[in-house]
XYZ file of N, CA and C in Angstrom:
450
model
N 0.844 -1.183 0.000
C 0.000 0.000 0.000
C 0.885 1.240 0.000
N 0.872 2.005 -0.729
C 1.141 3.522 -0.900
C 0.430 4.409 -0.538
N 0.703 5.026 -0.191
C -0.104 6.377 0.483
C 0.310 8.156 -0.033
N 0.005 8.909 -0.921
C 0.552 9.982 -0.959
C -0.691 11.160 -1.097
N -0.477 12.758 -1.768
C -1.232 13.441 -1.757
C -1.521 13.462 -3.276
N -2.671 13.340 -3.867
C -2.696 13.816 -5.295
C -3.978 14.879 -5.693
N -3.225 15.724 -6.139
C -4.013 16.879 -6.551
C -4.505 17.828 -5.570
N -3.802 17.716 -4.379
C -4.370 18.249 -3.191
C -5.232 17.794 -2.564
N -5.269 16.304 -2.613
C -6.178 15.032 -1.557
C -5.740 13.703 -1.625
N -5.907 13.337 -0.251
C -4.910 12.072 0.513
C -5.667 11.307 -0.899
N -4.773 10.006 -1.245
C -5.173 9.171 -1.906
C -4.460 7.920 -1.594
N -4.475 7.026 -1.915
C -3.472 5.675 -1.854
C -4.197 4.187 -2.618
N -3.267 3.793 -2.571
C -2.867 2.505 -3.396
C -2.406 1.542 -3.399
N -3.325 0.407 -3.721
C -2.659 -1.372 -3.265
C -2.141 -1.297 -4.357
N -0.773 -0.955 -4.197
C -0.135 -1.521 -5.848
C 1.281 -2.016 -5.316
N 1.973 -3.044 -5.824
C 3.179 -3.687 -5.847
C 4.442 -2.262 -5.682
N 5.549 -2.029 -4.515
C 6.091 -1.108 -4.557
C 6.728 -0.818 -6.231
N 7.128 -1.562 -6.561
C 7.854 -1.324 -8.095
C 7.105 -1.016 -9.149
N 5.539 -0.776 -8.870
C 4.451 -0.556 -10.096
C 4.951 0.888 -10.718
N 4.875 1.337 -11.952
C 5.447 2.629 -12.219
C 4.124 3.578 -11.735
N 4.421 4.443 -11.156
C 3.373 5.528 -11.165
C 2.218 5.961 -11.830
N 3.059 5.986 -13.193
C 1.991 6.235 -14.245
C 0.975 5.212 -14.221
N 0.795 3.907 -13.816
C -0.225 3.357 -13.359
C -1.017 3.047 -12.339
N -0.541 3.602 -11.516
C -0.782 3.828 -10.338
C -2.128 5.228 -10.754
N -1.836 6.209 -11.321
C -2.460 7.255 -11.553
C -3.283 7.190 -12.498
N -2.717 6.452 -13.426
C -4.235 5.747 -14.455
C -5.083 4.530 -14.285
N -4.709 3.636 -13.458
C -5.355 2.959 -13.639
C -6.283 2.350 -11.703
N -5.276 3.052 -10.843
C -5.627 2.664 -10.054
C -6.468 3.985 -9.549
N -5.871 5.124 -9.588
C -6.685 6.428 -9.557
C -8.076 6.862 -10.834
N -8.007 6.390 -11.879
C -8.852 6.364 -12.806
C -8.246 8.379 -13.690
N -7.091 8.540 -12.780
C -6.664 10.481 -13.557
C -6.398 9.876 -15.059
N -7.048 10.142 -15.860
C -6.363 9.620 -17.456
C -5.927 10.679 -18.146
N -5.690 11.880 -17.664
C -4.958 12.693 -17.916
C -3.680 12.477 -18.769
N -2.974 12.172 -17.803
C -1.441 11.251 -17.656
C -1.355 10.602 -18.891
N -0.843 10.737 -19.738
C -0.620 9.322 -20.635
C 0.484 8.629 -20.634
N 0.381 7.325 -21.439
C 1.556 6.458 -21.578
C 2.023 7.064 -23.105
N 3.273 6.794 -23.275
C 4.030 6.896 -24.339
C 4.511 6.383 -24.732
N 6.121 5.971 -24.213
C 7.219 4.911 -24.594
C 7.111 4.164 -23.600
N 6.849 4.118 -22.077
C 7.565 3.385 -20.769
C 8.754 3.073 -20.650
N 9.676 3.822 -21.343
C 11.112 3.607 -21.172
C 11.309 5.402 -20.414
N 10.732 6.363 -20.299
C 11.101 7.297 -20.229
C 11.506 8.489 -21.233
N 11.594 8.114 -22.195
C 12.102 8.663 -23.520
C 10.847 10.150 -24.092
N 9.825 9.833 -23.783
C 8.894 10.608 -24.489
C 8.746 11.804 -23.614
N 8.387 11.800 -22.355
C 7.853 12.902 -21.449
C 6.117 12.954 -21.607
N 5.329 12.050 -22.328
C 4.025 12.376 -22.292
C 3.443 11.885 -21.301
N 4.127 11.402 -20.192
C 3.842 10.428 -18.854
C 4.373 11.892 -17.429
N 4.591 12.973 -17.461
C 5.221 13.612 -16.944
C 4.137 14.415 -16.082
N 4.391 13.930 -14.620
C 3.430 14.663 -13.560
C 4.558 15.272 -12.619
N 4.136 16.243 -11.748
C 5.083 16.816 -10.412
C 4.963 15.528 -9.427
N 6.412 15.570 -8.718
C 5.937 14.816 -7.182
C 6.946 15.906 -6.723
N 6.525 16.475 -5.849
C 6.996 17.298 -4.981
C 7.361 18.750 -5.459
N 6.879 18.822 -6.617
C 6.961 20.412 -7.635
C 8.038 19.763 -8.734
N 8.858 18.453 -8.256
C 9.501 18.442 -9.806
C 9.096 17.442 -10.513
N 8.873 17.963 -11.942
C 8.647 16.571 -13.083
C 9.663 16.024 -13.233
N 9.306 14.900 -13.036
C 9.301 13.354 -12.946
C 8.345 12.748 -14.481
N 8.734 11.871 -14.916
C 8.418 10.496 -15.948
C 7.604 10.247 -15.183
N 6.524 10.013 -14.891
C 5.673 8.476 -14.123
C 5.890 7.002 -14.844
N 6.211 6.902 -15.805
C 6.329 5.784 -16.318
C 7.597 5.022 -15.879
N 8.655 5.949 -15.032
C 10.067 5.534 -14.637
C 10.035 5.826 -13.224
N 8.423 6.567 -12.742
C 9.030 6.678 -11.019
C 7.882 5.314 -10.287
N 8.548 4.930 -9.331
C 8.245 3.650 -8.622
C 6.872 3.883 -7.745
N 6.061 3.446 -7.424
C 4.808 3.551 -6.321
C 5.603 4.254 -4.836
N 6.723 3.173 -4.501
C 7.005 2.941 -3.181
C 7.875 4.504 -3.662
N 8.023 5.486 -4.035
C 9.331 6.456 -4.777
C 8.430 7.814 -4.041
N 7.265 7.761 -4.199
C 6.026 8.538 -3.802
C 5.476 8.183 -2.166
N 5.648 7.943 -1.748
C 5.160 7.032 -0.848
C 5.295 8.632 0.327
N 4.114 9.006 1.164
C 4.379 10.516 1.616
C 4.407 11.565 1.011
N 4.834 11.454 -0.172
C 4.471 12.362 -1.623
C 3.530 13.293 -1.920
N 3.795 14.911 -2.656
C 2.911 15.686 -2.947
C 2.823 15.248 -4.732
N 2.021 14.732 -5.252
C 1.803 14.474 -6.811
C 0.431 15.449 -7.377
N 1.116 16.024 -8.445
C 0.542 16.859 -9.422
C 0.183 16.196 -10.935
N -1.173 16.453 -11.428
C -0.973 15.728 -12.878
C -2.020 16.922 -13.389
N -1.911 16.411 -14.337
C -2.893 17.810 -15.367
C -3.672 18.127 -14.734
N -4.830 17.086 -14.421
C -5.933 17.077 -13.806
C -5.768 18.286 -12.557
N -4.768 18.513 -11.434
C -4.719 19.218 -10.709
C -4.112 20.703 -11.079
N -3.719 20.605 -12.231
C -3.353 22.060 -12.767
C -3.931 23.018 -12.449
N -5.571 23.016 -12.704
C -6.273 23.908 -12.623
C -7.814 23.146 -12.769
N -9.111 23.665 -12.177
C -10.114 22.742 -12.314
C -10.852 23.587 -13.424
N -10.321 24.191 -13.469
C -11.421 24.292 -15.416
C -10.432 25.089 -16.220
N -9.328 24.672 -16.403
C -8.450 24.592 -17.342
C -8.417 26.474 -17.669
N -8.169 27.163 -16.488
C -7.837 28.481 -16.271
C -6.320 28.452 -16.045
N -5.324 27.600 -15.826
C -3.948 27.991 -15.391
C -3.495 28.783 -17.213
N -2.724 29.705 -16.455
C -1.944 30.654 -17.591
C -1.739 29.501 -18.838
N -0.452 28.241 -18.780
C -0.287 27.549 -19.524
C -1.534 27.088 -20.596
N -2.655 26.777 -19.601
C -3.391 26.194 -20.569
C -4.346 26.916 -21.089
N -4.552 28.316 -20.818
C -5.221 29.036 -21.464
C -4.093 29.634 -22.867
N -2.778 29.459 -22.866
C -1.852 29.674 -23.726
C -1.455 28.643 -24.582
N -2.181 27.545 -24.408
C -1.897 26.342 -25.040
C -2.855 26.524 -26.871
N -4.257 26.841 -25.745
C -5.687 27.133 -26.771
C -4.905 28.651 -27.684
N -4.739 29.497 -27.233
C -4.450 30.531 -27.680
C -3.539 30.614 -28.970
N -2.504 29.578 -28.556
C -1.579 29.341 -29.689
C -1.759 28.476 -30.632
N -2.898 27.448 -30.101
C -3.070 26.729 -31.220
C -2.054 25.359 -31.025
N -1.450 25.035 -30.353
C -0.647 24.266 -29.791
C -1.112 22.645 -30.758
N -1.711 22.190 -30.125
C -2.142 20.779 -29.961
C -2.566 20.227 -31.538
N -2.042 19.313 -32.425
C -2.554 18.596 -33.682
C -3.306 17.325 -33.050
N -2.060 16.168 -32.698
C -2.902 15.001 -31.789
C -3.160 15.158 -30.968
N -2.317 16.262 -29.942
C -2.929 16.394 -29.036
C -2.170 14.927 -27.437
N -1.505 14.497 -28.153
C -1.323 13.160 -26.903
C -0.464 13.444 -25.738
N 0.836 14.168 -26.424
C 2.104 14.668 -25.518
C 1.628 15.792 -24.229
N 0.608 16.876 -24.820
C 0.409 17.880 -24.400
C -0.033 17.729 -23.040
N -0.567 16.927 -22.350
C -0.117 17.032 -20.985
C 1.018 16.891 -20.046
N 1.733 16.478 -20.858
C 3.152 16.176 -20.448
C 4.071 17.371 -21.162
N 3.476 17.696 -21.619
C 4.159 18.924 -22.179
C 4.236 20.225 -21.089
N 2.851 19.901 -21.482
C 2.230 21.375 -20.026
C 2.839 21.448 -18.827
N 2.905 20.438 -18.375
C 3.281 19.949 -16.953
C 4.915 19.968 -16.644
N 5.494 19.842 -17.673
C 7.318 20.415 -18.117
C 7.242 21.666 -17.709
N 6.018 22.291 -18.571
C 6.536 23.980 -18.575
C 6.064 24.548 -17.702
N 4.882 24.109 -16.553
C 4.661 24.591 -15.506
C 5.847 24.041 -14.596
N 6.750 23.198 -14.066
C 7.650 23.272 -13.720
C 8.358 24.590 -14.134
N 8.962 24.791 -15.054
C 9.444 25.139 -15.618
C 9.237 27.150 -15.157
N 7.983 27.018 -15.424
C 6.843 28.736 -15.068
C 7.284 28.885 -13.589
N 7.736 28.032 -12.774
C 7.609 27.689 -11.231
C 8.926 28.695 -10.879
N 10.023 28.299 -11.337
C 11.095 28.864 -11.468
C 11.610 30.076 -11.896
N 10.691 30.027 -12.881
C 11.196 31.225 -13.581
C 10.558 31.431 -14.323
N 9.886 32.647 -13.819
C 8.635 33.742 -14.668
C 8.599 34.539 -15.894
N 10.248 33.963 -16.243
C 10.261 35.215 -17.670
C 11.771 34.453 -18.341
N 11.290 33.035 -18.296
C 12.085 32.444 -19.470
C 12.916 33.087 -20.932
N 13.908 32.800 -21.420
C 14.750 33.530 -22.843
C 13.975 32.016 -23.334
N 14.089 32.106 -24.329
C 13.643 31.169 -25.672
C 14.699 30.014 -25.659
N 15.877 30.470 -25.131
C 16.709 29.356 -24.847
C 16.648 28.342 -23.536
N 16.219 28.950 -22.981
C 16.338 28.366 -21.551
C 14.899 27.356 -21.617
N 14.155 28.238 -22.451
C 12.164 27.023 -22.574
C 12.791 25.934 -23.458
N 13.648 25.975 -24.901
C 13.830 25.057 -25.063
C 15.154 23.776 -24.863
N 15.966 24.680 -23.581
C 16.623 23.824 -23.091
C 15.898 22.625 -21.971
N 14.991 23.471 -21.482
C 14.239 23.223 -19.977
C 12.963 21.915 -20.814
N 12.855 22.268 -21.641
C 11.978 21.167 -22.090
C 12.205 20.243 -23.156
N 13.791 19.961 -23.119
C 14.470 18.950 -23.955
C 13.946 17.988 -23.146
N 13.483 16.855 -24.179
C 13.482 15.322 -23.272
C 11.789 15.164 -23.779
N 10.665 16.262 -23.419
C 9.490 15.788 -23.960
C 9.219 16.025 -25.430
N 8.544 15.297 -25.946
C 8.718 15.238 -27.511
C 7.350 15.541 -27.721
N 7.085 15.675 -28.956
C 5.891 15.897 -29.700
C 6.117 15.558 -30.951
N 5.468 14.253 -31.492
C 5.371 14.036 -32.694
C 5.085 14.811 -33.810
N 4.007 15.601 -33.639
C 3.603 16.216 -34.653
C 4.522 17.263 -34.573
N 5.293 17.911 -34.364
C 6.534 18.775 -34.281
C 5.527 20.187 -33.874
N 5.105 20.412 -33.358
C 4.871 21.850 -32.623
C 5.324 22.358 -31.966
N 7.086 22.264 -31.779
C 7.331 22.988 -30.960
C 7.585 24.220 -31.031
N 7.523 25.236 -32.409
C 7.469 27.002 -31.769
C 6.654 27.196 -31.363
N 5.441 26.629 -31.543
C 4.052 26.726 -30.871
C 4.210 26.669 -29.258
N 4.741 25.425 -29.149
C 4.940 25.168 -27.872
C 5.603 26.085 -26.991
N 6.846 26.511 -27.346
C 7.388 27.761 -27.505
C 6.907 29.028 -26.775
N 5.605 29.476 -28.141
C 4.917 30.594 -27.701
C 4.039 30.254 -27.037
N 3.607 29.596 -26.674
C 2.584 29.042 -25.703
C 3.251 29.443 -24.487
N 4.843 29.025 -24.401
C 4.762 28.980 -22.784
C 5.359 30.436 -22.594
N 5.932 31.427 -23.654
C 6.370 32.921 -23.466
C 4.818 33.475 -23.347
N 3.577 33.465 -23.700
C 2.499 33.914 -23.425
C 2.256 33.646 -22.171
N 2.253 32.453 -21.865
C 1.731 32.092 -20.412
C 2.743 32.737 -19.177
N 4.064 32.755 -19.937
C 4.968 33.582 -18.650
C 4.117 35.071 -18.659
N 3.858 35.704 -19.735
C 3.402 36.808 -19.303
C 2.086 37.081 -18.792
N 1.440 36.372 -18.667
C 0.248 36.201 -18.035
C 0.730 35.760 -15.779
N 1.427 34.915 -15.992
C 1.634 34.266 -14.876
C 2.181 35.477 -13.530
């Protein structure tokens, strides 16, 4: 059994300590937010906060969380008012659409730190999550809009 906070309420979980997170949060929490991608870590479309930093869920452990503050889209914002994701719509961001919570959730890390990102630093800071459909100036301006909003 695991025990941590998600989304800003106690939650927990009969899951095997070594279960990856990301299922833990989809399947045992029902958040489908979260998606799977690669499960090697490689993609970033599995990417929630535990403790304000993103983390893979697909590479962090049940027992890894255990006392844990966990963030996933779903807790971003409850009607999809956070700066990011009102800058997501704005820009036009999303084709499939699959990465983009894991996207978001990079760059709100990311917003956490530092309120007025250079263009270098957003796309250093969010090397590692991918997007197939290649949107990333979008992605880009998405998250220089949302700094100025934030």
């Amino acid at each position: 059994m695991v025990a941590f906070t998600i989304n800003g309420k106690r939650a927990s979980a009969n899951a095997a300590p070594d279960t990856p997170l990301l299922w833990v949060i989809r399947e045992h929490l029902k958040l489908t937010g979260t998606k799977f991608g690669c499960g090697a870590g490689l993609c970033g479309a599995c990417t929630v906060h535990v403790d304000g930093k993103a983390v893979k869920s697909c590479q962090t452990a049940a027992s890894d969380v255990d006392g844990k503050s966990i963030k996933t889209i779903e807790g971003l914002s409850s009607d999809s008012s956070h700066p990011l994701q009102k800058a997501w719509v704005a820009e036009q961001v999303p084709q499939c659409g699959y990465c983009q919570s894991g996207q978001i959730m990079k760059a709100a890390e990311l917003l956490e730190k530092n309120k007025n990102p250079s263009r270098d630093h957003i796309v250093t800071h969010m090397n590692g999550n991918i997007c197939r459909c290649g949107t990333y100036n979008r992605i880009i301006a998405a998250i220089q809009l949302a700094a100025k909003e934030a």
